[in-house]
């Protein structure tokens, strides 16, 4: 255990309530605490979507209130090279990436951590809802105590060595308690709305944003029988399992059931759709990943019974993890809806988040013949 009085911690201050309360709690626990606000995106189109200025002002107000120094740093170049370019490449390849996972691995727990250490810090802290547990030779990542806020899904690709240098003060709390602490201490961020969506996109329309960076290739929309029933503006605008925005309807001999994206045929640039949100094509029994990011190298043989999530906020799904020639296969006990290549599968053993990988492909549950 480290002695707080001799431990210098730099807290990532986002201008939100979670990092504000994290800083306050660390001060109360007797740590030497400073804050750091980072800018990861250079907004050059003059729009109002980027809230960085207000966020910095909020972070500064909290630091002033609790008597803490605030540093600033710009990691926009690192973010562009190590997160954003990968994000675009994934969209180009027809997948739906999750940039927040990469941002944690490459920016918050790498660029930010290294910078904090270079400023003389012993550790960093963030307002993520996760917990860590130190064993003799490893640090484990645990789910946050508040099941509604647990963010371990986003941190699964951060390795033990980085976690060992990180503190997560609000991971032991429930969100309402965090807000109550902020209110009690008059922090400017107490009632601030939780941030939503991908940080660099903010509230703007996703398609409009993507169009600035990737050429859209229009193509046909087909049914599972190969009948062309419309045109799409670009496969990148569509996600498997998604309903809205297809512009189909009023078709002869079709029921009123809404249409859903079932698959993307990249070679033919075709969007394949079907009716009903329980369409059998939407369900998978297994998925494949080529690479796993482990928090700690696994100390168990495969196959192994575990739990998994294929998206943030999904409940634990029981599964079997198997090794394959190309990587790993996750075989689910129950059919999984809308398993999406590019998103991540994250593995759990009880409360311990073991790691995860990017979904390459999904195996169909049972097409046509049986309902899941
Ligand atoms: N611009 C930033 N500068 C410094 N640290 C940041 C920044 N953005 C996020 N962080 C750190 O990462 C944590 C999680 O960020 P996330 O964007 O998920 O915000 P959040 O869960 O809404 O938390 P908060 O309420 O603190 O904004 C934050 O609590 C903070 O410690």
Tab-separated table of C-alpha atoms and ligand atoms in Angstrom:
chain	number	residue	atom	x	y	z
A	1	UNK	CA	0.000	0.000	0.000
A	2	UNK	CA	1.197	3.502	-0.732
A	3	UNK	CA	1.222	6.181	1.914
A	4	UNK	CA	-1.115	8.972	0.710
A	5	UNK	CA	0.881	11.751	2.377
A	6	UNK	CA	3.900	10.794	0.253
A	7	UNK	CA	2.017	9.980	-2.932
A	8	UNK	CA	1.619	12.620	-5.607
A	9	UNK	CA	-1.455	11.983	-7.761
A	10	UNK	CA	-2.511	13.775	-10.939
A	11	UNK	CA	-6.256	13.522	-11.590
A	12	UNK	CA	-7.628	13.699	-15.118
A	13	UNK	CA	-10.072	16.613	-14.813
A	14	UNK	CA	-12.676	16.516	-17.595
A	15	UNK	CA	-14.889	19.254	-16.206
A	16	UNK	CA	-17.437	16.597	-15.220
A	17	UNK	CA	-18.796	15.620	-11.831
A	18	UNK	CA	-17.031	12.242	-11.574
A	19	UNK	CA	-13.501	13.573	-11.922
A	20	UNK	CA	-14.347	16.571	-9.680
A	21	UNK	CA	-15.442	14.275	-6.867
A	22	UNK	CA	-12.482	11.950	-7.492
A	23	UNK	CA	-10.098	14.849	-6.861
A	24	UNK	CA	-11.968	15.899	-3.734
A	25	UNK	CA	-11.965	12.367	-2.301
A	26	UNK	CA	-8.237	11.985	-2.885
A	27	UNK	CA	-7.586	15.278	-1.097
A	28	UNK	CA	-9.740	14.102	1.803
A	29	UNK	CA	-7.750	10.865	1.918
A	30	UNK	CA	-4.574	12.883	2.348
A	31	UNK	CA	-2.963	12.496	-1.078
A	32	UNK	CA	-0.943	15.288	-2.692
A	33	UNK	CA	-3.301	16.048	-5.556
A	34	UNK	CA	-3.070	18.097	-8.747
A	35	UNK	CA	-5.329	18.105	-11.797
A	36	UNK	CA	-4.697	17.886	-15.510
A	37	UNK	CA	-7.106	18.884	-18.261
A	38	UNK	CA	-6.263	17.451	-21.650
A	39	UNK	CA	-7.338	18.547	-25.064
A	40	UNK	CA	-7.515	15.723	-27.584
A	41	UNK	CA	-9.272	17.319	-30.505
A	42	UNK	CA	-8.444	20.481	-32.417
A	43	UNK	CA	-11.751	21.926	-33.496
A	44	UNK	CA	-10.978	23.942	-36.617
A	45	UNK	CA	-14.356	24.296	-38.303
A	46	UNK	CA	-15.574	27.041	-35.988
A	47	UNK	CA	-18.577	25.027	-34.817
A	48	UNK	CA	-20.014	24.989	-31.336
A	49	UNK	CA	-19.964	21.238	-30.961
A	50	UNK	CA	-16.760	20.997	-29.033
A	51	UNK	CA	-17.361	21.888	-25.392
A	52	UNK	CA	-13.655	21.872	-24.452
A	53	UNK	CA	-13.622	25.568	-23.471
A	54	UNK	CA	-16.527	25.244	-21.051
A	55	UNK	CA	-15.180	21.973	-19.742
A	56	UNK	CA	-11.822	23.575	-19.002
A	57	UNK	CA	-13.582	26.467	-17.228
A	58	UNK	CA	-15.580	23.983	-15.127
A	59	UNK	CA	-12.436	22.000	-14.273
A	60	UNK	CA	-10.715	25.237	-13.258
A	61	UNK	CA	-13.678	26.311	-11.096
A	62	UNK	CA	-13.578	23.009	-9.216
A	63	UNK	CA	-9.807	23.226	-8.741
A	64	UNK	CA	-10.158	26.778	-7.389
A	65	UNK	CA	-12.880	25.656	-5.013
A	66	UNK	CA	-10.934	22.731	-3.556
A	67	UNK	CA	-7.567	24.466	-3.701
A	68	UNK	CA	-5.785	22.383	-6.285
A	69	UNK	CA	-3.434	23.239	-9.129
A	70	UNK	CA	-4.622	22.498	-12.681
A	71	UNK	CA	-2.231	21.605	-15.507
A	72	UNK	CA	-3.261	21.451	-19.144
A	73	UNK	CA	-1.879	19.299	-21.931
A	74	UNK	CA	-2.633	18.827	-25.605
A	75	UNK	CA	-2.647	15.251	-26.915
A	76	UNK	CA	-4.473	16.052	-30.152
A	77	UNK	CA	-1.601	14.703	-32.290
A	78	UNK	CA	-1.449	11.429	-30.348
A	79	UNK	CA	-5.228	11.150	-30.464
A	80	UNK	CA	-5.287	11.680	-34.211
A	81	UNK	CA	-2.504	9.165	-34.901
A	82	UNK	CA	-3.392	6.448	-32.423
A	83	UNK	CA	-7.166	6.672	-32.096
A	84	UNK	CA	-8.821	8.637	-34.879
A	85	UNK	CA	-6.982	7.157	-37.869
A	86	UNK	CA	-7.791	3.685	-36.619
A	87	UNK	CA	-11.417	4.746	-36.135
A	88	UNK	CA	-11.624	5.906	-39.770
A	89	UNK	CA	-9.865	2.793	-41.079
A	90	UNK	CA	-12.383	0.594	-39.279
A	91	UNK	CA	-15.321	2.465	-40.783
A	92	UNK	CA	-13.700	2.191	-44.178
A	93	UNK	CA	-13.464	-1.561	-43.671
A	94	UNK	CA	-17.213	-1.707	-42.942
A	95	UNK	CA	-16.871	-2.197	-39.200
A	96	UNK	CA	-18.276	-0.133	-36.323
A	97	UNK	CA	-15.375	0.765	-34.023
A	98	UNK	CA	-15.420	1.935	-30.417
A	99	UNK	CA	-12.920	4.800	-30.109
A	100	UNK	CA	-13.385	5.166	-26.341
A	101	UNK	CA	-11.668	1.831	-25.727
A	102	UNK	CA	-8.662	2.903	-27.781
A	103	UNK	CA	-8.676	6.349	-26.167
A	104	UNK	CA	-8.308	4.745	-22.747
A	105	UNK	CA	-5.487	2.479	-23.861
A	106	UNK	CA	-3.569	4.997	-25.976
A	107	UNK	CA	-4.342	8.357	-24.406
A	108	UNK	CA	-5.643	8.285	-20.835
A	109	UNK	CA	-3.536	5.379	-19.633
A	110	UNK	CA	-0.550	5.947	-21.914
A	111	UNK	CA	0.081	9.534	-23.142
A	112	UNK	CA	-1.596	11.044	-20.090
A	113	UNK	CA	-0.009	8.610	-17.651
A	114	UNK	CA	3.478	9.108	-19.124
A	115	UNK	CA	3.061	12.864	-19.029
A	116	UNK	CA	1.847	12.812	-15.420
A	117	UNK	CA	4.835	10.687	-14.420
A	118	UNK	CA	7.144	13.144	-16.213
A	119	UNK	CA	5.632	15.925	-14.080
A	120	UNK	CA	6.744	14.005	-11.022
A	121	UNK	CA	3.497	12.211	-10.158
A	122	UNK	CA	3.558	8.744	-8.619
A	123	UNK	CA	0.084	7.855	-9.835
A	124	UNK	CA	-2.829	9.146	-11.890
A	125	UNK	CA	-6.536	9.043	-11.085
A	126	UNK	CA	-9.672	9.221	-13.220
A	127	UNK	CA	-13.393	9.378	-12.553
A	128	UNK	CA	-14.100	6.004	-14.158
A	129	UNK	CA	-16.537	3.674	-12.398
A	130	UNK	CA	-14.181	0.735	-11.995
A	131	UNK	CA	-12.199	-0.723	-9.116
A	132	UNK	CA	-8.759	-2.258	-8.942
A	133	UNK	CA	-7.446	-5.024	-6.725
A	134	UNK	CA	-3.780	-5.600	-6.034
A	135	UNK	CA	-2.502	-9.142	-5.832
A	136	UNK	CA	1.123	-10.064	-5.193
A	137	UNK	CA	2.268	-9.963	-8.814
A	138	UNK	CA	-0.594	-8.235	-10.587
A	139	UNK	CA	-3.267	-5.589	-10.470
A	140	UNK	CA	-6.748	-6.702	-11.428
A	141	UNK	CA	-9.538	-4.620	-12.959
A	142	UNK	CA	-12.912	-5.004	-11.233
A	143	UNK	CA	-16.348	-3.778	-12.223
A	144	UNK	CA	-17.471	-0.528	-10.626
A	145	UNK	CA	-19.674	-1.035	-7.592
A	146	UNK	CA	-22.621	0.766	-9.233
A	147	UNK	CA	-23.986	-1.745	-11.749
A	148	UNK	CA	-25.639	1.051	-13.746
A	149	UNK	CA	-22.362	2.904	-14.211
A	150	UNK	CA	-19.727	0.164	-14.438
A	151	UNK	CA	-17.173	1.259	-17.096
A	152	UNK	CA	-14.878	-1.773	-17.074
A	153	UNK	CA	-16.054	-2.514	-20.630
A	154	UNK	CA	-14.144	0.589	-21.790
A	155	UNK	CA	-11.036	-0.120	-19.705
A	156	UNK	CA	-10.506	-3.786	-20.561
A	157	UNK	CA	-7.560	-3.013	-22.858
A	158	UNK	CA	-5.566	-1.211	-20.156
A	159	UNK	CA	-2.867	-3.533	-18.824
A	160	UNK	CA	-2.040	-4.408	-15.228
A	161	UNK	CA	1.122	-2.234	-15.156
A	162	UNK	CA	-0.865	0.889	-16.040
A	163	UNK	CA	-3.692	0.032	-13.648
A	164	UNK	CA	-1.139	-0.369	-10.864
A	165	UNK	CA	-0.384	3.334	-11.257
A	166	UNK	CA	-4.039	4.410	-11.392
A	167	UNK	CA	-6.642	5.265	-8.783
A	168	UNK	CA	-10.408	5.190	-9.306
A	169	UNK	CA	-11.964	6.919	-6.301
A	170	UNK	CA	-15.597	6.868	-7.503
A	171	UNK	CA	-15.484	3.192	-8.495
A	172	UNK	CA	-16.442	2.312	-4.931
A	173	UNK	CA	-19.507	4.600	-5.036
A	174	UNK	CA	-22.898	4.798	-6.674
A	175	UNK	CA	-23.550	7.740	-8.974
A	176	UNK	CA	-26.224	9.420	-6.786
A	177	UNK	CA	-23.724	9.442	-3.909
A	178	UNK	CA	-21.134	11.093	-6.167
A	179	UNK	CA	-23.551	13.866	-7.082
A	180	UNK	CA	-24.518	14.310	-3.423
A	181	UNK	CA	-20.851	14.756	-2.451
A	182	UNK	CA	-20.432	17.346	-5.211
A	183	UNK	CA	-23.541	19.231	-3.999
A	184	UNK	CA	-22.432	19.105	-0.401
A	185	UNK	CA	-19.092	20.693	-1.283
A	186	UNK	CA	-20.539	23.253	-3.668
A	187	UNK	CA	-18.673	21.972	-6.723
A	188	UNK	CA	-19.616	23.762	-9.934
A	189	UNK	CA	-20.064	20.444	-11.733
A	190	UNK	CA	-22.549	18.926	-9.246
A	191	UNK	CA	-25.511	19.166	-11.610
A	192	UNK	CA	-23.686	18.931	-14.905
A	193	UNK	CA	-25.190	16.470	-17.365
A	194	UNK	CA	-23.215	13.282	-18.053
A	195	UNK	CA	-21.378	13.486	-21.350
A	196	UNK	CA	-22.839	11.293	-24.058
A	197	UNK	CA	-21.556	9.967	-27.328
A	198	UNK	CA	-18.078	9.966	-28.752
A	199	UNK	CA	-16.093	12.893	-27.393
A	200	UNK	CA	-14.886	14.394	-30.679
A	201	UNK	CA	-18.295	14.199	-32.323
A	202	UNK	CA	-20.314	15.708	-29.498
A	203	UNK	CA	-23.927	16.370	-30.350
A	204	UNK	CA	-23.508	16.752	-34.088
A	205	UNK	CA	-25.043	14.311	-36.566
A	206	UNK	CA	-22.805	11.316	-36.944
A	207	UNK	CA	-23.257	10.892	-40.701
A	208	UNK	CA	-22.397	14.547	-41.382
A	209	UNK	CA	-19.260	14.191	-39.326
A	210	UNK	CA	-18.086	11.015	-41.017
A	211	UNK	CA	-18.736	12.442	-44.484
A	212	UNK	CA	-16.021	15.038	-43.880
A	213	UNK	CA	-13.408	12.297	-43.643
A	214	UNK	CA	-14.587	9.348	-45.716
A	215	UNK	CA	-16.112	9.229	-49.185
A	216	UNK	CA	-19.581	7.685	-49.088
A	217	UNK	CA	-20.211	4.968	-51.659
A	218	UNK	CA	-23.937	4.600	-52.408
A	219	UNK	CA	-25.220	1.121	-53.288
A	220	UNK	CA	-28.247	-1.146	-53.253
A	221	UNK	CA	-30.328	-2.316	-50.296
A	222	UNK	CA	-31.344	-5.959	-50.687
A	223	UNK	CA	-33.564	-8.402	-48.846
A	224	UNK	CA	-32.175	-11.745	-47.676
A	225	UNK	CA	-33.523	-13.229	-50.923
A	226	UNK	CA	-31.393	-10.805	-52.951
A	227	UNK	CA	-34.249	-8.545	-54.070
A	228	UNK	CA	-33.201	-4.886	-54.452
A	229	UNK	CA	-35.622	-2.684	-52.512
A	230	UNK	CA	-33.786	0.629	-52.228
A	231	UNK	CA	-30.509	2.519	-52.198
A	232	UNK	CA	-28.191	3.264	-49.301
A	233	UNK	CA	-25.878	6.305	-49.145
A	234	UNK	CA	-22.874	4.375	-47.862
A	235	UNK	CA	-22.434	1.223	-45.765
A	236	UNK	CA	-20.513	3.231	-43.159
A	237	UNK	CA	-23.719	4.983	-42.088
A	238	UNK	CA	-25.317	1.729	-41.021
A	239	UNK	CA	-24.856	-0.567	-38.054
A	240	UNK	CA	-26.054	-4.123	-37.747
A	241	UNK	CA	-29.301	-4.330	-35.804
A	242	UNK	CA	-30.105	-0.675	-36.482
A	243	UNK	CA	-33.632	0.264	-37.447
A	244	UNK	CA	-34.064	3.871	-38.330
A	245	UNK	CA	-32.887	5.712	-41.410
A	246	UNK	CA	-33.392	3.025	-44.024
A	247	UNK	CA	-36.077	4.877	-45.930
A	248	UNK	CA	-37.923	1.693	-46.850
A	249	UNK	CA	-41.651	1.287	-46.483
A	250	UNK	CA	-44.902	0.972	-48.322
A	251	UNK	CA	-43.656	-2.055	-50.249
A	252	UNK	CA	-46.053	-4.298	-52.070
A	253	UNK	CA	-46.730	-7.621	-50.315
A	254	UNK	CA	-44.653	-6.622	-47.308
A	255	UNK	CA	-46.026	-6.501	-43.767
A	256	UNK	CA	-45.875	-3.302	-41.736
A	257	UNK	CA	-43.025	-4.665	-39.591
A	258	UNK	CA	-40.068	-2.248	-39.484
A	259	UNK	CA	-36.895	-3.039	-41.401
A	260	UNK	CA	-33.534	-3.708	-39.757
A	261	UNK	CA	-29.952	-3.879	-40.987
A	262	UNK	CA	-28.993	-7.574	-40.950
A	263	UNK	CA	-25.620	-7.599	-42.687
A	264	UNK	CA	-23.228	-5.647	-44.896
A	265	UNK	CA	-21.807	-7.256	-48.012
A	266	UNK	CA	-18.607	-5.285	-48.461
A	267	UNK	CA	-17.449	-6.873	-51.677
A	268	UNK	CA	-20.704	-5.974	-53.427
A	269	UNK	CA	-21.324	-2.779	-51.378
A	270	UNK	CA	-24.779	-4.106	-50.473
A	271	UNK	CA	-26.801	-3.493	-47.334
A	272	UNK	CA	-28.890	-6.539	-46.445
A	273	UNK	CA	-32.107	-5.880	-44.535
A	274	UNK	CA	-35.027	-7.803	-43.099
A	275	UNK	CA	-38.225	-7.171	-41.182
A	276	UNK	CA	-38.688	-7.418	-37.426
A	277	UNK	CA	-36.203	-6.777	-34.660
A	278	UNK	CA	-36.120	-10.491	-33.838
A	279	UNK	CA	-35.172	-11.512	-37.377
A	280	UNK	CA	-33.181	-14.770	-37.174
A	281	UNK	CA	-30.248	-13.254	-39.109
A	282	UNK	CA	-29.722	-10.837	-36.229
A	283	UNK	CA	-28.764	-13.597	-33.807
A	284	UNK	CA	-25.372	-15.187	-33.310
A	285	UNK	CA	-24.194	-18.164	-31.330
A	286	UNK	CA	-20.491	-17.367	-31.399
A	287	UNK	CA	-17.985	-14.729	-32.416
A	288	UNK	CA	-14.323	-14.623	-33.340
A	289	UNK	CA	-11.500	-12.270	-32.433
A	290	UNK	CA	-7.929	-12.490	-33.677
A	291	UNK	CA	-6.285	-10.659	-30.804
A	292	UNK	CA	-7.100	-10.358	-27.109
A	293	UNK	CA	-5.967	-7.549	-24.845
A	294	UNK	CA	-5.517	-9.097	-21.428
A	295	UNK	CA	-5.348	-7.029	-18.278
A	296	UNK	CA	-3.136	-9.866	-17.002
A	297	UNK	CA	-1.957	-12.873	-19.012
A	298	UNK	CA	-4.586	-15.572	-18.369
A	299	UNK	CA	-3.535	-18.217	-15.863
A	300	UNK	CA	-6.196	-20.759	-16.875
A	301	UNK	CA	-6.362	-23.333	-19.666
A	302	UNK	CA	-8.854	-23.051	-22.543
A	303	UNK	CA	-11.647	-23.807	-23.134
A	304	UNK	CA	-12.951	-21.955	-20.114
A	305	UNK	CA	-16.412	-20.997	-18.869
A	306	UNK	CA	-16.669	-17.213	-18.473
A	307	UNK	CA	-19.085	-14.334	-18.933
A	308	UNK	CA	-18.922	-11.765	-21.729
A	309	UNK	CA	-20.443	-8.513	-22.898
A	310	UNK	CA	-20.614	-7.612	-26.574
A	311	UNK	CA	-21.655	-4.038	-25.830
A	312	UNK	CA	-21.497	-1.524	-22.984
A	313	UNK	CA	-24.388	-1.855	-20.519
A	314	UNK	CA	-25.215	-5.393	-21.620
A	315	UNK	CA	-25.747	-7.856	-18.779
A	316	UNK	CA	-23.207	-10.673	-18.367
A	317	UNK	CA	-23.715	-13.410	-20.964
A	318	UNK	CA	-22.463	-16.877	-20.044
A	319	UNK	CA	-20.086	-18.300	-22.622
A	320	UNK	CA	-17.163	-20.602	-23.323
A	321	UNK	CA	-13.865	-19.103	-24.472
A	322	UNK	CA	-11.956	-21.314	-26.890
A	323	UNK	CA	-8.603	-20.991	-28.683
A	324	UNK	CA	-8.637	-21.255	-32.468
A	325	UNK	CA	-5.889	-21.226	-35.116
A	326	UNK	CA	-6.626	-17.571	-35.891
A	327	UNK	CA	-7.297	-16.349	-32.373
A	328	UNK	CA	-10.266	-16.924	-30.086
A	329	UNK	CA	-13.873	-18.022	-30.319
A	330	UNK	CA	-16.517	-17.010	-27.793
A	331	UNK	CA	-19.411	-19.482	-27.807
A	332	UNK	CA	-22.548	-18.198	-26.098
A	333	UNK	CA	-25.136	-20.210	-24.170
A	334	UNK	CA	-27.898	-17.897	-25.368
A	335	UNK	CA	-28.322	-16.321	-28.812
A	336	UNK	CA	-26.848	-12.820	-29.009
A	337	UNK	CA	-28.582	-10.065	-30.956
A	338	UNK	CA	-26.686	-7.765	-33.309
A	339	UNK	CA	-23.129	-8.864	-32.654
A	340	UNK	CA	-21.270	-6.146	-34.530
A	341	UNK	CA	-17.811	-6.496	-36.107
A	342	UNK	CA	-15.537	-3.678	-34.893
A	343	UNK	CA	-17.186	-3.532	-31.468
A	344	UNK	CA	-15.467	-5.349	-28.616
A	345	UNK	CA	-16.238	-8.476	-26.674
A	346	UNK	CA	-15.162	-8.116	-23.051
A	347	UNK	CA	-14.624	-11.117	-20.776
A	348	UNK	CA	-15.419	-11.416	-17.085
A	349	UNK	CA	-14.835	-13.894	-14.313
A	350	UNK	CA	-17.333	-12.700	-11.722
A	351	UNK	CA	-16.450	-9.079	-10.961
A	352	UNK	CA	-13.002	-9.345	-12.523
A	353	UNK	CA	-12.646	-7.909	-16.018
A	354	UNK	CA	-10.091	-10.141	-17.759
A	355	UNK	CA	-9.716	-8.299	-21.066
A	356	UNK	CA	-11.268	-8.454	-24.479
A	357	UNK	CA	-10.868	-8.152	-28.198
A	358	UNK	CA	-12.340	-6.598	-31.309
A	359	UNK	CA	-15.086	-8.710	-32.891
A	360	UNK	CA	-14.013	-9.882	-36.369
A	361	UNK	CA	-16.916	-12.090	-37.358
A	362	UNK	CA	-20.067	-13.572	-35.863
A	363	UNK	CA	-21.461	-17.055	-36.475
A	364	UNK	CA	-25.176	-17.197	-37.251
A	365	UNK	CA	-27.402	-18.789	-34.613
A	366	UNK	CA	-29.629	-20.834	-36.873
A	367	UNK	CA	-30.681	-19.110	-40.012
A	368	UNK	CA	-34.130	-19.508	-41.562
A	369	UNK	CA	-35.047	-22.871	-40.007
A	370	UNK	CA	-35.409	-22.083	-36.307
A	371	UNK	CA	-36.299	-19.013	-34.333
A	372	UNK	CA	-33.703	-18.279	-31.676
B	1	LIG	N1	-10.470	16.242	-21.223
B	1	LIG	C1	-10.082	15.483	-20.197
B	1	LIG	N2	-9.006	15.841	-19.453
B	1	LIG	C2	-8.588	15.099	-18.407
B	1	LIG	N3	-9.193	13.964	-18.016
B	1	LIG	C3	-10.270	13.544	-18.716
B	1	LIG	C4	-10.771	14.272	-19.837
B	1	LIG	N4	-11.847	13.607	-20.327
B	1	LIG	C5	-12.002	12.521	-19.541
B	1	LIG	N5	-11.059	12.462	-18.568
B	1	LIG	C6	-10.915	11.463	-17.484
B	1	LIG	O1	-11.543	10.234	-17.859
B	1	LIG	C7	-12.632	9.946	-16.988
B	1	LIG	C8	-13.777	9.303	-17.732
B	1	LIG	O2	-14.143	10.113	-18.783
B	1	LIG	P1	-15.587	10.093	-19.437
B	1	LIG	O3	-15.503	10.918	-20.671
B	1	LIG	O4	-16.060	8.700	-19.495
B	1	LIG	O5	-16.389	10.986	-18.414
B	1	LIG	P2	-17.458	10.734	-17.297
B	1	LIG	O6	-17.598	9.314	-16.918
B	1	LIG	O7	-18.650	11.512	-17.714
B	1	LIG	O8	-16.682	11.467	-16.093
B	1	LIG	P3	-16.712	12.997	-15.712
B	1	LIG	O9	-18.025	13.173	-14.966
B	1	LIG	O10	-15.514	13.184	-14.838
B	1	LIG	O11	-16.648	13.768	-16.999
B	1	LIG	C9	-12.999	11.291	-16.363
B	1	LIG	O12	-13.635	11.118	-15.124
B	1	LIG	C10	-11.646	11.958	-16.248
B	1	LIG	O13	-10.944	11.534	-15.103
